[in-house]
PDB file of C-alpha atoms and ligand atoms in Angstrom:
ATOM      1  CA  MET A  30    -114.946-136.738  46.948  1.00  0.00           C
ATOM      2  CA  ALA A  31    -116.202-139.900  48.620  1.00  0.00           C
ATOM      3  CA  ARG A  32    -115.807-142.950  46.429  1.00  0.00           C
ATOM      4  CA  GLN A  33    -117.527-145.241  48.879  1.00  0.00           C
ATOM      5  CA  GLY A  34    -121.285-145.326  49.273  1.00  0.00           C
ATOM      6  CA  ILE A  35    -123.339-142.904  51.324  1.00  0.00           C
ATOM      7  CA  ASP A  36    -124.602-144.347  54.601  1.00  0.00           C
ATOM      8  CA  LYS A  37    -128.323-144.599  55.270  1.00  0.00           C
ATOM      9  CA  GLU A  38    -128.434-142.008  58.029  1.00  0.00           C
ATOM     10  CA  THR A  39    -126.666-139.435  55.858  1.00  0.00           C
ATOM     11  CA  THR A  40    -129.153-140.050  53.056  1.00  0.00           C
ATOM     12  CA  SER A  41    -132.046-139.700  55.510  1.00  0.00           C
ATOM     13  CA  GLN A  42    -130.602-136.378  56.691  1.00  0.00           C
ATOM     14  CA  TYR A  43    -130.747-135.028  53.114  1.00  0.00           C
ATOM     15  CA  VAL A  44    -134.364-136.148  52.843  1.00  0.00           C
ATOM     16  CA  ARG A  45    -135.283-134.474  56.147  1.00  0.00           C
ATOM     17  CA  GLN A  46    -133.372-131.324  55.233  1.00  0.00           C
ATOM     18  CA  TYR A  47    -135.780-130.869  52.314  1.00  0.00           C
ATOM     19  CA  GLY A  48    -138.904-131.706  54.292  1.00  0.00           C
ATOM     20  CA  ALA A  49    -139.153-135.291  52.996  1.00  0.00           C
ATOM     21  CA  LYS A  50    -141.047-133.916  50.006  1.00  0.00           C
ATOM     22  CA  ALA A  51    -141.000-135.799  46.722  1.00  0.00           C
ATOM     23  CA  GLU A  52    -141.124-132.524  44.785  1.00  0.00           C
ATOM     24  CA  MET A  53    -137.729-131.656  46.310  1.00  0.00           C
ATOM     25  CA  LEU A  54    -136.043-134.665  44.700  1.00  0.00           C
ATOM     26  CA  VAL A  55    -133.905-132.583  42.322  1.00  0.00           C
ATOM     27  CA  GLN A  56    -132.664-130.382  45.176  1.00  0.00           C
ATOM     28  CA  ILE A  57    -131.907-133.448  47.300  1.00  0.00           C
ATOM     29  CA  LEU A  58    -129.951-135.026  44.450  1.00  0.00           C
ATOM     30  CA  GLN A  59    -128.085-131.756  43.859  1.00  0.00           C
ATOM     31  CA  ALA A  60    -127.097-131.584  47.519  1.00  0.00           C
ATOM     32  CA  ILE A  61    -125.866-135.173  47.450  1.00  0.00           C
ATOM     33  CA  VAL A  62    -123.818-134.661  44.273  1.00  0.00           C
ATOM     34  CA  MET A  63    -122.394-131.389  45.547  1.00  0.00           C
ATOM     35  CA  ARG A  64    -121.049-133.090  48.654  1.00  0.00           C
ATOM     36  CA  HIS A  65    -120.287-136.631  47.473  1.00  0.00           C
ATOM     37  CA  GLY A  66    -119.740-136.206  43.726  1.00  0.00           C
ATOM     38  CA  TRP A  67    -122.073-139.045  42.743  1.00  0.00           C
ATOM     39  CA  ILE A  68    -125.242-140.931  43.666  1.00  0.00           C
ATOM     40  CA  PRO A  69    -124.801-144.617  44.526  1.00  0.00           C
ATOM     41  CA  GLU A  70    -127.500-147.074  43.485  1.00  0.00           C
ATOM     42  CA  GLN A  71    -128.370-147.900  47.117  1.00  0.00           C
ATOM     43  CA  THR A  72    -128.974-144.182  47.722  1.00  0.00           C
ATOM     44  CA  ILE A  73    -131.358-144.033  44.764  1.00  0.00           C
ATOM     45  CA  ARG A  74    -133.316-146.969  46.218  1.00  0.00           C
ATOM     46  CA  GLN A  75    -133.430-145.348  49.657  1.00  0.00           C
ATOM     47  CA  LEU A  76    -134.572-142.002  48.238  1.00  0.00           C
ATOM     48  CA  ALA A  77    -137.387-143.744  46.389  1.00  0.00           C
ATOM     49  CA  ASP A  78    -138.509-145.487  49.609  1.00  0.00           C
ATOM     50  CA  GLU A  79    -138.294-142.400  51.809  1.00  0.00           C
ATOM     51  CA  LEU A  80    -139.977-140.066  49.304  1.00  0.00           C
ATOM     52  CA  ASN A  81    -142.693-142.576  48.366  1.00  0.00           C
ATOM     53  CA  LEU A  82    -141.583-142.592  44.753  1.00  0.00           C
ATOM     54  CA  SER A  83    -140.943-145.529  42.488  1.00  0.00           C
ATOM     55  CA  ARG A  84    -137.329-146.331  41.710  1.00  0.00           C
ATOM     56  CA  ALA A  85    -138.152-145.627  38.066  1.00  0.00           C
ATOM     57  CA  ASP A  86    -139.197-142.097  39.054  1.00  0.00           C
ATOM     58  CA  VAL A  87    -135.884-141.447  40.786  1.00  0.00           C
ATOM     59  CA  TYR A  88    -133.826-143.078  38.028  1.00  0.00           C
ATOM     60  CA  GLY A  89    -135.728-140.988  35.499  1.00  0.00           C
ATOM     61  CA  VAL A  90    -134.591-137.773  37.171  1.00  0.00           C
ATOM     62  CA  VAL A  91    -131.051-139.041  37.760  1.00  0.00           C
ATOM     63  CA  ASN A  92    -130.692-140.055  34.125  1.00  0.00           C
ATOM     64  CA  TYR A  93    -132.133-136.769  32.855  1.00  0.00           C
ATOM     65  CA  TYR A  94    -129.387-134.632  34.398  1.00  0.00           C
ATOM     66  CA  HIS A  95    -125.809-135.367  33.356  1.00  0.00           C
ATOM     67  CA  ASP A  96    -124.531-133.900  36.626  1.00  0.00           C
ATOM     68  CA  PHE A  97    -126.212-136.679  38.577  1.00  0.00           C
ATOM     69  CA  ARG A  98    -123.581-139.292  37.947  1.00  0.00           C
ATOM     70  CA  THR A  99    -124.098-142.809  39.290  1.00  0.00           C
ATOM     71  CA  GLU A 100    -120.419-143.716  39.218  1.00  0.00           C
ATOM     72  CA  PRO A 101    -117.800-142.041  41.364  1.00  0.00           C
ATOM     73  CA  PRO A 102    -115.834-139.348  39.528  1.00  0.00           C
ATOM     74  CA  GLY A 103    -112.083-139.594  39.119  1.00  0.00           C
ATOM     75  CA  ASN A 104    -109.809-137.834  41.555  1.00  0.00           C
ATOM     76  CA  HIS A 105    -109.209-135.231  38.851  1.00  0.00           C
ATOM     77  CA  VAL A 106    -111.991-133.342  37.071  1.00  0.00           C
ATOM     78  CA  VAL A 107    -111.370-131.568  33.766  1.00  0.00           C
ATOM     79  CA  LYS A 108    -114.137-129.214  32.593  1.00  0.00           C
ATOM     80  CA  ILE A 109    -114.162-127.696  29.119  1.00  0.00           C
ATOM     81  CA  CYS A 110    -116.367-124.683  28.487  1.00  0.00           C
ATOM     82  CA  GLN A 111    -119.020-125.244  25.829  1.00  0.00           C
ATOM     83  CA  ALA A 112    -120.672-121.826  25.981  1.00  0.00           C
ATOM     84  CA  GLU A 113    -120.820-119.390  23.073  1.00  0.00           C
ATOM     85  CA  ALA A 114    -117.565-117.431  23.391  1.00  0.00           C
ATOM     86  CA  CYS A 115    -115.535-120.581  23.893  1.00  0.00           C
ATOM     87  CA  GLN A 116    -117.320-122.361  21.057  1.00  0.00           C
ATOM     88  CA  ALA A 117    -116.427-119.477  18.768  1.00  0.00           C
ATOM     89  CA  MET A 118    -112.797-120.010  19.725  1.00  0.00           C
ATOM     90  CA  GLY A 119    -112.730-123.740  19.086  1.00  0.00           C
ATOM     91  CA  SER A 120    -113.909-125.425  22.275  1.00  0.00           C
ATOM     92  CA  ARG A 121    -115.692-128.161  20.301  1.00  0.00           C
ATOM     93  CA  ALA A 122    -112.484-129.189  18.560  1.00  0.00           C
ATOM     94  CA  LEU A 123    -110.675-128.938  21.882  1.00  0.00           C
ATOM     95  CA  THR A 124    -113.299-131.203  23.456  1.00  0.00           C
ATOM     96  CA  ASP A 125    -112.861-133.769  20.667  1.00  0.00           C
ATOM     97  CA  HIS A 126    -109.123-133.631  21.249  1.00  0.00           C
ATOM     98  CA  ALA A 127    -109.603-134.009  25.010  1.00  0.00           C
ATOM     99  CA  CYS A 128    -111.813-137.069  24.549  1.00  0.00           C
ATOM    100  CA  GLN A 129    -109.178-138.651  22.358  1.00  0.00           C
ATOM    101  CA  SER A 130    -106.295-137.622  24.579  1.00  0.00           C
ATOM    102  CA  LEU A 131    -107.928-138.799  27.809  1.00  0.00           C
ATOM    103  CA  GLY A 132    -109.528-141.877  26.254  1.00  0.00           C
ATOM    104  CA  THR A 133    -113.045-141.105  27.420  1.00  0.00           C
ATOM    105  CA  ASP A 134    -116.249-139.484  26.267  1.00  0.00           C
ATOM    106  CA  ILE A 135    -117.495-136.260  27.760  1.00  0.00           C
ATOM    107  CA  HIS A 136    -119.107-137.110  31.158  1.00  0.00           C
ATOM    108  CA  GLY A 137    -116.847-140.153  31.324  1.00  0.00           C
ATOM    109  CA  THR A 138    -113.879-141.129  33.455  1.00  0.00           C
ATOM    110  CA  SER A 139    -110.658-142.742  32.387  1.00  0.00           C
ATOM    111  CA  GLU A 140    -107.543-143.389  34.419  1.00  0.00           C
ATOM    112  CA  ASP A 141    -108.888-141.365  37.345  1.00  0.00           C
ATOM    113  CA  VAL A 142    -109.655-138.291  35.196  1.00  0.00           C
ATOM    114  CA  THR A 143    -113.277-137.227  34.656  1.00  0.00           C
ATOM    115  CA  LEU A 144    -114.119-135.055  31.642  1.00  0.00           C
ATOM    116  CA  GLU A 145    -117.120-132.748  31.900  1.00  0.00           C
ATOM    117  CA  PRO A 146    -118.687-129.901  29.926  1.00  0.00           C
ATOM    118  CA  VAL A 147    -119.292-126.589  31.647  1.00  0.00           C
ATOM    119  CA  TYR A 148    -121.256-123.580  30.462  1.00  0.00           C
ATOM    120  CA  CYS A 149    -119.165-120.434  31.007  1.00  0.00           C
ATOM    121  CA  LEU A 150    -116.341-120.218  33.485  1.00  0.00           C
ATOM    122  CA  GLY A 151    -116.417-116.413  33.491  1.00  0.00           C
ATOM    123  CA  ASN A 152    -113.223-116.427  31.460  1.00  0.00           C
ATOM    124  CA  CYS A 153    -114.783-115.599  28.069  1.00  0.00           C
ATOM    125  CA  ALA A 154    -112.100-113.031  27.149  1.00  0.00           C
ATOM    126  CA  CYS A 155    -109.542-115.842  27.273  1.00  0.00           C
ATOM    127  CA  ALA A 156    -111.522-118.473  25.371  1.00  0.00           C
ATOM    128  CA  PRO A 157    -111.409-121.366  25.059  1.00  0.00           C
ATOM    129  CA  ALA A 158    -111.423-121.921  28.799  1.00  0.00           C
ATOM    130  CA  VAL A 159    -110.776-125.088  30.760  1.00  0.00           C
ATOM    131  CA  MET A 160    -110.998-125.818  34.471  1.00  0.00           C
ATOM    132  CA  ILE A 161    -108.797-128.511  35.944  1.00  0.00           C
ATOM    133  CA  ASP A 162    -109.369-129.484  39.565  1.00  0.00           C
ATOM    134  CA  GLY A 163    -110.944-126.104  40.249  1.00  0.00           C
ATOM    135  CA  LYS A 164    -108.271-123.971  38.541  1.00  0.00           C
ATOM    136  CA  THR A 165    -109.243-122.042  35.389  1.00  0.00           C
ATOM    137  CA  HIS A 166    -106.970-121.862  32.348  1.00  0.00           C
ATOM    138  CA  GLY A 167    -107.508-119.620  29.315  1.00  0.00           C
ATOM    139  CA  ARG A 168    -106.626-119.718  25.624  1.00  0.00           C
ATOM    140  CA  VAL A 169    -106.107-123.447  25.832  1.00  0.00           C
ATOM    141  CA  THR A 170    -104.786-124.972  22.629  1.00  0.00           C
ATOM    142  CA  THR A 171    -104.660-128.726  22.108  1.00  0.00           C
ATOM    143  CA  GLY A 172    -100.952-128.660  22.893  1.00  0.00           C
ATOM    144  CA  ARG A 173    -101.497-126.649  26.058  1.00  0.00           C
ATOM    145  CA  PHE A 174    -104.288-129.024  27.050  1.00  0.00           C
ATOM    146  CA  ASP A 175    -101.956-131.994  26.782  1.00  0.00           C
ATOM    147  CA  GLU A 176     -99.380-130.190  28.909  1.00  0.00           C
ATOM    148  CA  LEU A 177    -101.988-129.376  31.553  1.00  0.00           C
ATOM    149  CA  VAL A 178    -103.313-132.926  31.848  1.00  0.00           C
ATOM    150  CA  THR A 179     -99.901-134.579  31.846  1.00  0.00           C
ATOM    151  CA  GLY A 180     -99.458-136.186  35.194  1.00  0.00           C
ATOM    152  CA  LEU A 181    -103.172-136.322  36.034  1.00  0.00           C
ATOM    153  CA  LYS A 182    -103.651-139.806  34.676  1.00  0.00           C
ATOM    154  CA  GLU A 183    -103.110-142.712  37.026  1.00  0.00           C
ATOM    155  CA  GLY A 184     -99.610-143.987  36.788  1.00  0.00           C
ATOM    156  CA  ALA A 185     -98.417-141.094  34.639  1.00  0.00           C
TER     157      ALA A 185
HETATM  158  S1  FES B 220    -118.035-118.746  27.341  1.00  0.00           S
HETATM  159 FE1  FES B 220    -116.404-119.970  28.023  1.00  0.00          FE
HETATM  160  S2  FES B 220    -115.704-118.942  29.782  1.00  0.00           S
HETATM  161 FE2  FES B 220    -117.437-117.804  29.175  1.00  0.00          FE
END
């Protein structure tokens, strides 16, 4: 994931790709986040200009969706499933533990590790499920969680 900003031409390409239509803002933002992991402030300003929207309009959409982060994510991303089967098997308590263990809130980043919720990883039979840097783990206890994240933190 790119931690530096997104250059103007690249941003313009996203706008053109979606026909420079203001009603495609969500899709444009999704494409940017998918590729770059976050939306820099300068990109938000440029999108507003090129789509003839106010900056408040664009910020409103960005702030509405948690996935549209305005800070770069850490190099490691930990996702904890919050969907029904995992909730029934303790994913809320696991999430509380993860927040405490990693020293961040959900959606936050600490020591290069970003913690995010996810809604079903297709691993319901092995709930609660966690995904760490794209790899799914099942039946994750708090102890197992700590084992899995050991070494992810900067300087660990
Ligand atoms: S509900 Fe958590 S993996 Fe499906």
